Coordinates of C-alpha atoms in Angstrom, one line a residue:
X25 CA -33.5 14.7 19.5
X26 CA -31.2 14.6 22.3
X27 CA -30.3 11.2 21.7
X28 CA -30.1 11.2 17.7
X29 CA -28.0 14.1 18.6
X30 CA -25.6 12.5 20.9
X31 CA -24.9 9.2 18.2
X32 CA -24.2 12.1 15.8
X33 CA -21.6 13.3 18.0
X34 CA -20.1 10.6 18.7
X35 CA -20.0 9.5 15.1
X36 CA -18.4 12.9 14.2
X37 CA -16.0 12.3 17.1
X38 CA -14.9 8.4 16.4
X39 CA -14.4 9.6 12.2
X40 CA -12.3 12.7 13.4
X41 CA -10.3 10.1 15.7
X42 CA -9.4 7.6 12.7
X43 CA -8.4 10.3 10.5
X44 CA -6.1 11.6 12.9
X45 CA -4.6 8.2 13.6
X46 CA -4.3 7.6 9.3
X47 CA -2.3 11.0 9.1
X48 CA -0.5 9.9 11.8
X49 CA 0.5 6.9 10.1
X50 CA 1.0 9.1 7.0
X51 CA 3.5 11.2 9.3
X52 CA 5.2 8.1 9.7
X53 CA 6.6 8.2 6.0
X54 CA 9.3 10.9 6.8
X55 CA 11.1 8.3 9.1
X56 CA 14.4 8.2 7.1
X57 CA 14.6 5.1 4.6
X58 CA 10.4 5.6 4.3
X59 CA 9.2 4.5 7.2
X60 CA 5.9 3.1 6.3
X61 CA 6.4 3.8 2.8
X62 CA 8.5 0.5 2.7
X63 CA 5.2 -1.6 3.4
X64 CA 4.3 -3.9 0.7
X65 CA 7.6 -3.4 -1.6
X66 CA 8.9 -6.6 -0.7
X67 CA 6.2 -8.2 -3.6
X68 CA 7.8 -5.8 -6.2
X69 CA 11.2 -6.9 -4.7
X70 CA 10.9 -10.7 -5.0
X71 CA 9.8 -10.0 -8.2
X72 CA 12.5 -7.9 -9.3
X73 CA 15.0 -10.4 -8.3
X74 CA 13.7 -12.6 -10.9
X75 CA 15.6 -10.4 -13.5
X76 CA 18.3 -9.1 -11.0
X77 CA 21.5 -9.9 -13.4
X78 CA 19.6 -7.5 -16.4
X79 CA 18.7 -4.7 -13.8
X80 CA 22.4 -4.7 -12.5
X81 CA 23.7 -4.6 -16.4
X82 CA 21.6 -1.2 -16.6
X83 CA 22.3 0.7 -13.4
X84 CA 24.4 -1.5 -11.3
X85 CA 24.5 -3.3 -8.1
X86 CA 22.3 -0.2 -6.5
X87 CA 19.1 -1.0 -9.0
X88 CA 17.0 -1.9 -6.0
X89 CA 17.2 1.7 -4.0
X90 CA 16.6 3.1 -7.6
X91 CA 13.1 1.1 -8.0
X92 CA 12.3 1.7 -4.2
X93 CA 12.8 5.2 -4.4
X94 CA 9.8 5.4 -7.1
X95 CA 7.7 3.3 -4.8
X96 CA 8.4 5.4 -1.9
X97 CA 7.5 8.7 -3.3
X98 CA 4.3 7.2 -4.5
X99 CA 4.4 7.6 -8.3
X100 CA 1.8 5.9 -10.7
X101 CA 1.8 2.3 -11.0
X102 CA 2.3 2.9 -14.7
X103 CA 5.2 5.0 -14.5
X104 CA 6.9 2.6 -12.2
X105 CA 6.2 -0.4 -14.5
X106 CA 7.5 1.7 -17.2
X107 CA 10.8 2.3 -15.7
X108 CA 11.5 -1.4 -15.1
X109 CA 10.8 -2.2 -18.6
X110 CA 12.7 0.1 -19.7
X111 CA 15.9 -0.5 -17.5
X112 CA 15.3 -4.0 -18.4
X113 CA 15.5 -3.5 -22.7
X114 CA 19.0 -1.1 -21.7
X115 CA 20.7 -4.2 -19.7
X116 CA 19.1 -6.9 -22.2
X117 CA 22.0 -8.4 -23.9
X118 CA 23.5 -11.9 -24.8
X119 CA 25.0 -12.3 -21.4
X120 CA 21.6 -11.4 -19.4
X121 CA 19.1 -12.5 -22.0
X122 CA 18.5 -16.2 -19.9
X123 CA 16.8 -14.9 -17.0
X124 CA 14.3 -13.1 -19.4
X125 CA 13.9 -16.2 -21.1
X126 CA 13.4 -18.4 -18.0
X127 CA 10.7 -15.8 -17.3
X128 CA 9.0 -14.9 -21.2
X129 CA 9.0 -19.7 -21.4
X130 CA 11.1 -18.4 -24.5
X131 CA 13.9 -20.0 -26.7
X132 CA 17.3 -18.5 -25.0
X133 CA 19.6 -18.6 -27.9
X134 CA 17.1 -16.8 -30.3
X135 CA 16.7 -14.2 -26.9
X136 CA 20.1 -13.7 -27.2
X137 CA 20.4 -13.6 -30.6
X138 CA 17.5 -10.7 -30.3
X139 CA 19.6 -9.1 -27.5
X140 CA 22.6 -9.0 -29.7
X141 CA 21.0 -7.0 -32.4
X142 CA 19.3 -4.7 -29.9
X143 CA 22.3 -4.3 -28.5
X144 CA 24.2 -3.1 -31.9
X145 CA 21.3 -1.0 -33.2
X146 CA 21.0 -3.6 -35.9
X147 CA 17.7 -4.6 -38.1
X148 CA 15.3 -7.0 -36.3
X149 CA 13.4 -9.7 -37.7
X150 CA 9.7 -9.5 -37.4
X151 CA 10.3 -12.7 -35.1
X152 CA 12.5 -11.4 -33.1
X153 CA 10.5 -8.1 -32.4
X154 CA 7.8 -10.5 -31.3
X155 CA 9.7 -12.6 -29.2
X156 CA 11.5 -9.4 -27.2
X157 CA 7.6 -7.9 -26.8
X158 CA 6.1 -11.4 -25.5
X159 CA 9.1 -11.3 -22.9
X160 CA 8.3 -7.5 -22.0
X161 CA 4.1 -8.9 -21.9
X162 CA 5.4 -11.4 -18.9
X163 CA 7.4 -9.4 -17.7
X164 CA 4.7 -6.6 -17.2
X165 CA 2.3 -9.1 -16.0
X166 CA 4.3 -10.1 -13.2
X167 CA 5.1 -6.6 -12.1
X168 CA 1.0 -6.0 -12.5
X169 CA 1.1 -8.8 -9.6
X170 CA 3.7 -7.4 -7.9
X171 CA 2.3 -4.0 -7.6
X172 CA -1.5 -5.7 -6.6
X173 CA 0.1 -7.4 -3.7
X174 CA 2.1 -4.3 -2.8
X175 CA -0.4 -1.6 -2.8
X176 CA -2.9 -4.3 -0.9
X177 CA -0.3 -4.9 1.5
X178 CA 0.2 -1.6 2.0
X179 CA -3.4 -0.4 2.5
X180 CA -4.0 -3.4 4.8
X181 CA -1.1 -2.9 7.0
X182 CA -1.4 1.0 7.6
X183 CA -5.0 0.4 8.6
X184 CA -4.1 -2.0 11.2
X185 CA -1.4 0.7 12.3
X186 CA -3.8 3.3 11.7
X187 CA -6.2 1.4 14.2
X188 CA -3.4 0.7 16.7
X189 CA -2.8 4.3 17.2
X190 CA -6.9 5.0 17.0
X191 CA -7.2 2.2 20.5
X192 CA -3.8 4.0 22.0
X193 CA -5.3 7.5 21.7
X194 CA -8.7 6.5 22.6
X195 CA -8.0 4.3 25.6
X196 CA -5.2 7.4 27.1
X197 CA -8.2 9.7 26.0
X198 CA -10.6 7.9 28.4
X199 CA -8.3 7.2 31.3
X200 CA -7.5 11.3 31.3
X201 CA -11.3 12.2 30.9
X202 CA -11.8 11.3 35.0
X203 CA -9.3 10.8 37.9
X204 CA -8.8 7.5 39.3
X205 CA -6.5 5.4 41.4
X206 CA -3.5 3.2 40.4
X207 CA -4.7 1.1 37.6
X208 CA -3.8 -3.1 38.8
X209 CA -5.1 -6.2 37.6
X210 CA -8.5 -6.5 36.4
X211 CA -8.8 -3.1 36.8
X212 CA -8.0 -2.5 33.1
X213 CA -11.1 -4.1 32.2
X214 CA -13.2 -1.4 34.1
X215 CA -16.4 0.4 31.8
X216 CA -13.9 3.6 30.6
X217 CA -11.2 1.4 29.2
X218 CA -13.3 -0.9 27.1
X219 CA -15.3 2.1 26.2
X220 CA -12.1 3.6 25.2
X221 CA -10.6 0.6 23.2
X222 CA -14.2 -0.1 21.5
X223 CA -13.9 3.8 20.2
X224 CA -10.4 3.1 18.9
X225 CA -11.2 -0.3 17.0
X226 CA -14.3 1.4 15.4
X227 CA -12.2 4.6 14.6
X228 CA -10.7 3.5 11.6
X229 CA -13.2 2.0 10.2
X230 CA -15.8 4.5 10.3
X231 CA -13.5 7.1 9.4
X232 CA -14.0 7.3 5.7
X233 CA -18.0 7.1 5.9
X234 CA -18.2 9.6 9.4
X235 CA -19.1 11.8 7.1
X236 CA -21.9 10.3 5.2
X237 CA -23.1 8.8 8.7
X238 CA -23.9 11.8 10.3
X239 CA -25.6 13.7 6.6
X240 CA -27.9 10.5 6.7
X241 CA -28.2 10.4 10.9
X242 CA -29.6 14.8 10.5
X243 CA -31.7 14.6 7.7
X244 CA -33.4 11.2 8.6
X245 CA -33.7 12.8 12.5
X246 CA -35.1 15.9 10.2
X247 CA -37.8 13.7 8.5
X248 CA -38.9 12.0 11.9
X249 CA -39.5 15.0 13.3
X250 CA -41.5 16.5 10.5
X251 CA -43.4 13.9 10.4
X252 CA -44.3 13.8 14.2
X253 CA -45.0 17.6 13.9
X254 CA -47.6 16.7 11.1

């Protein structure tokens, strides 16, 4: 039991080490201008700058703080999508209608035609609703991408941080644990510091399932042992 105990231990130990290093990273978000937050918005960006002129018609030249900002604070993918589309129809009009055509593959003079009504609250044709809602369906299927790429990029790229900080932590940890001379050449490759950079690279890893790990490690120690007993 000693030694199902110890792996339980140092399961509990490596989780509780990865989910410091993820907060850390988390802590990292109140860097001004986001800090980590920024990871993965370039997608939505390059995306964005597909329909640049029509976002600068609604809110002006600043339209790319204004989408960031509701990336940054973390609000639902929806509700982000949402905004665009709706910033988009308020700076649709003949003058910005092209870029929404390039990007819908639709006529641009009935676009702007479309956008000219829309513009001066005028009646619609059943048409031109259709046209204006297969633009807003590309549209929204692009920013879909966008956001995949973004949230992926993000999740990947704080883990790696995340893991970073877990090996840092872990290999200070282990060089503190026991007093030793000047560390010089190879020295760095002595049994502690690998010990202590192995704990850090499974940190992150075994963070979210630390949990589950050691509930399955006790009660299958708990069955072995009843069974020996019997």
């Amino acid at each position: 039991m000693q030694n199902i105990d110890m792996v339980i231990a140092v399961i509990a130990a490596t989780g509780g080490l990865g989910l410091a290093a993820m907060s850390l990273v988390d802590a990292f978000k109140a860097v001004p201008g986001g800090g980590v937050s920024r990871i993965g918005f370039r997608h939505i960006r390059d995306v964005a700058l597909l329909f640049d002129t029509v976002l600068e018609r609604a809110v002006g030249a600043q339209w790319e703080p204004v989408i960031l900002s509701h990336w940054i604070n973390g609000r639902a993918r929806s509700d982000q999508i949402g905004i665009v589309r709706s910033l988009l129809r308020l700076g649709l009009n003949p003058d910005t209608s092209d870029q929404l055509a390039a990007i819908g593959n639709v006529d641009p003079k009935a676009l702007s035609s479309a956008a000219g009504k829309l513009v001066k609250g005028a009646a619609m044709t059943e048409a031109e609703v259709n046209l204006i809602g297969r633009v807003e369906a590309a549209v929204e299927a692009r920013l879909d991408a966008a956001f995949d790429l973004a949230e992926q990029a993000y999740r990947n790229q704080a883990r790696i941080l995340a893991g970073v900080i877990a090996v840092v932590l872990a290999m200070i940890a282990s060089l503190l644990m026991e007093a030793r001379p000047a560390i010089s050449g190879l020295e760095w490759l002595d049994t502690r510091l690998l010990l202590g950079v192995l704990v850090g690279l499974l940190a992150v890893p075994i963070a979210p399932i630390a949990k589950d790990l050691v509930s399955a490690l006790t009660v299958a120690a708990s069955a072995v042992k009843s069974t020996r007993r019997a």
